[in-house]
Every structure is written in structure tokens, then in C-alpha cells.
PDB file of C-alpha atoms in Angstrom:
ATOM      1  CA  MET S  92     171.707  91.108 150.639  1.00 81.00           C
ATOM      2  CA  THR S  93     172.211  87.988 152.677  1.00 87.00           C
ATOM      3  CA  ASP S  94     175.037  87.599 155.172  1.00 87.00           C
ATOM      4  CA  ARG S  95     176.677  85.088 152.862  1.00 90.00           C
ATOM      5  CA  GLU S  96     176.528  87.453 149.866  1.00 89.00           C
ATOM      6  CA  LEU S  97     177.948  90.286 151.944  1.00 88.00           C
ATOM      7  CA  ASP S  98     180.782  88.087 153.220  1.00 89.00           C
ATOM      8  CA  GLU S  99     181.612  86.934 149.689  1.00 88.00           C
ATOM      9  CA  ILE S 100     181.644  90.467 148.310  1.00 88.00           C
ATOM     10  CA  LEU S 101     183.737  91.913 151.139  1.00 88.00           C
ATOM     11  CA  THR S 102     186.174  88.998 151.245  1.00 88.00           C
ATOM     12  CA  PHE S 103     186.719  88.114 147.602  1.00 88.00           C
ATOM     13  CA  ARG S 104     185.450  90.887 145.357  1.00 90.00           C
ATOM     14  CA  TRP S 105     185.753  94.164 147.257  1.00 90.00           C
ATOM     15  CA  PRO S 106     189.581  94.185 147.446  1.00 91.00           C
ATOM     16  CA  LEU S 107     189.678  94.032 143.632  1.00 91.00           C
ATOM     17  CA  VAL S 108     187.128  96.847 143.388  1.00 91.00           C
ATOM     18  CA  VAL S 109     189.198  98.966 145.786  1.00 92.00           C
ATOM     19  CA  ARG S 110     192.409  98.379 143.814  1.00 91.00           C
ATOM     20  CA  ARG S 111     190.795  99.284 140.498  1.00 90.00           C
ATOM     21  CA  VAL S 112     189.077 102.417 141.810  1.00 90.00           C
ATOM     22  CA  MET S 113     192.234 103.636 143.535  1.00 90.00           C
ATOM     23  CA  ALA S 114     194.356 102.938 140.456  1.00 88.00           C
ATOM     24  CA  ASP S 115     191.956 104.953 138.297  1.00 83.00           C
ATOM     25  CA  GLY S 116     192.230 107.950 140.628  1.00 82.00           C
ATOM     26  CA  THR S 117     189.731 110.168 138.810  1.00 84.00           C
ATOM     27  CA  ASP S 118     186.663 110.062 141.067  1.00 88.00           C
ATOM     28  CA  GLU S 119     187.335 111.219 144.634  1.00 94.00           C
ATOM     29  CA  TRP S 120     183.790 110.438 145.800  1.00 94.00           C
ATOM     30  CA  LEU S 121     184.067 106.863 144.543  1.00 94.00           C
ATOM     31  CA  GLN S 122     187.469 106.428 146.193  1.00 94.00           C
ATOM     32  CA  GLY S 123     186.012 107.602 149.495  1.00 95.00           C
ATOM     33  CA  PHE S 124     183.031 105.280 149.095  1.00 95.00           C
ATOM     34  CA  VAL S 125     185.074 102.132 148.470  1.00 95.00           C
ATOM     35  CA  ARG S 126     187.418 102.957 151.374  1.00 95.00           C
ATOM     36  CA  SER S 127     184.414 103.586 153.627  1.00 95.00           C
ATOM     37  CA  ILE S 128     182.810 100.246 152.733  1.00 94.00           C
ATOM     38  CA  ALA S 129     186.113  98.442 153.289  1.00 94.00           C
ATOM     39  CA  ARG S 130     186.463 100.105 156.706  1.00 95.00           C
ATOM     40  CA  HIS S 131     182.843  99.466 157.782  1.00 95.00           C
ATOM     41  CA  GLY S 132     182.944  95.903 156.453  1.00 92.00           C
ATOM     42  CA  LYS S 133     185.431  94.969 159.149  1.00 91.00           C
ATOM     43  CA  ARG S 134     182.756  95.405 161.820  1.00 91.00           C
ATOM     44  CA  ALA S 135     180.820  92.184 162.410  1.00 86.00           C
ATOM     45  CA  ALA S 136     177.451  93.874 162.964  1.00 90.00           C
ATOM     46  CA  TRP S 137     177.656  96.274 160.003  1.00 91.00           C
ATOM     47  CA  ARG S 138     175.091  96.000 157.218  1.00 94.00           C
ATOM     48  CA  PRO S 139     175.044  98.253 154.127  1.00 94.00           C
ATOM     49  CA  THR S 140     172.100 100.554 153.596  1.00 94.00           C
ATOM     50  CA  MET S 141     169.898  99.894 150.580  1.00 94.00           C
ATOM     51  CA  LYS S 142     171.651 102.649 148.615  1.00 96.00           C
ATOM     52  CA  GLN S 143     175.117 101.388 149.602  1.00 94.00           C
ATOM     53  CA  GLU S 144     174.100  97.868 148.616  1.00 94.00           C
ATOM     54  CA  GLN S 145     172.958  99.031 145.174  1.00 94.00           C
ATOM     55  CA  ILE S 146     176.197 100.909 144.558  1.00 93.00           C
ATOM     56  CA  MET S 147     178.264  97.969 145.829  1.00 93.00           C
ATOM     57  CA  ARG S 148     176.480  95.537 143.522  1.00 93.00           C
ATOM     58  CA  ARG S 149     176.979  97.859 140.537  1.00 93.00           C
ATOM     59  CA  LEU S 150     180.683  98.296 141.284  1.00 92.00           C
ATOM     60  CA  VAL S 151     181.207  94.567 141.755  1.00 91.00           C
ATOM     61  CA  SER S 152     179.497  93.817 138.465  1.00 90.00           C
ATOM     62  CA  GLU S 153     181.492  96.518 136.631  1.00 86.00           C
ATOM     63  CA  LEU S 154     184.889  96.292 138.330  1.00 78.00           C
ATOM     64  CA  GLY S 155     184.977  93.196 140.480  1.00 61.00           C
ATOM     65  CA  THR S 156     184.873  90.583 137.751  1.00 62.00           C
ATOM     66  CA  GLY S 157     187.208  89.571 135.026  1.00 57.00           C
ATOM     67  CA  SER S 158     190.923  89.284 135.084  1.00 58.00           C
ATOM     68  CA  GLU S 159     193.431  91.823 136.239  1.00 57.00           C
ATOM     69  CA  PRO S 160     194.618  94.184 133.524  1.00 57.00           C
ATOM     70  CA  ASP S 161     197.846  93.196 131.839  1.00 60.00           C
ATOM     71  CA  VAL S 162     200.888  94.420 133.670  1.00 59.00           C
ATOM     72  CA  GLU S 163     203.594  95.999 131.566  1.00 65.00           C
ATOM     73  CA  LEU S 164     207.022  94.955 132.694  1.00 64.00           C
ATOM     74  CA  ILE S 165     209.724  97.570 133.086  1.00 73.00           C
ATOM     75  CA  GLU S 166     212.375  95.356 131.564  1.00 68.00           C
ATOM     76  CA  ARG S 167     211.816  93.316 128.453  1.00 61.00           C
TER      77      ARG S 167
END
């Protein structure tokens, strides 16, 4: 993963991944993973391991694309 790819993922796509994983709330390991990556990503010298990179890419492709789910309004 290049520095540019990592910056793009952490800046633009990872916040969406974090929101979707936390909203789902069913997989504690996955919640811990996305929080950990968000925390480590703030350090300038941090680079993901090969395994972390693979999981990040999978999550971005599954959860980090597309539009936000429709929001149901309380009042109609």
C-alpha cells in the first residue's frame, strides 16, 4: 500500500467503515479492529502490517463504498 493509498483510505473511506461497523454492533472483534486502525492511523509513521492491510482493503471494498443507507425520519 502506497502512502497515497493509505492517506486516501484513512481520510476519506475509513470514517465511513467505522460508522457502519459500529452501527452494526454485532462483531466485537471487528469493532476493535476498526477503532485500532483509526487510532494508529493518526500517527505519521504508522504503516499497517500485511494482514491489517488485507483486512482494511476488504472492509473498504465491502463497507466503504456506496451511499449511506436511507435514514428514516422520526416525523413524517
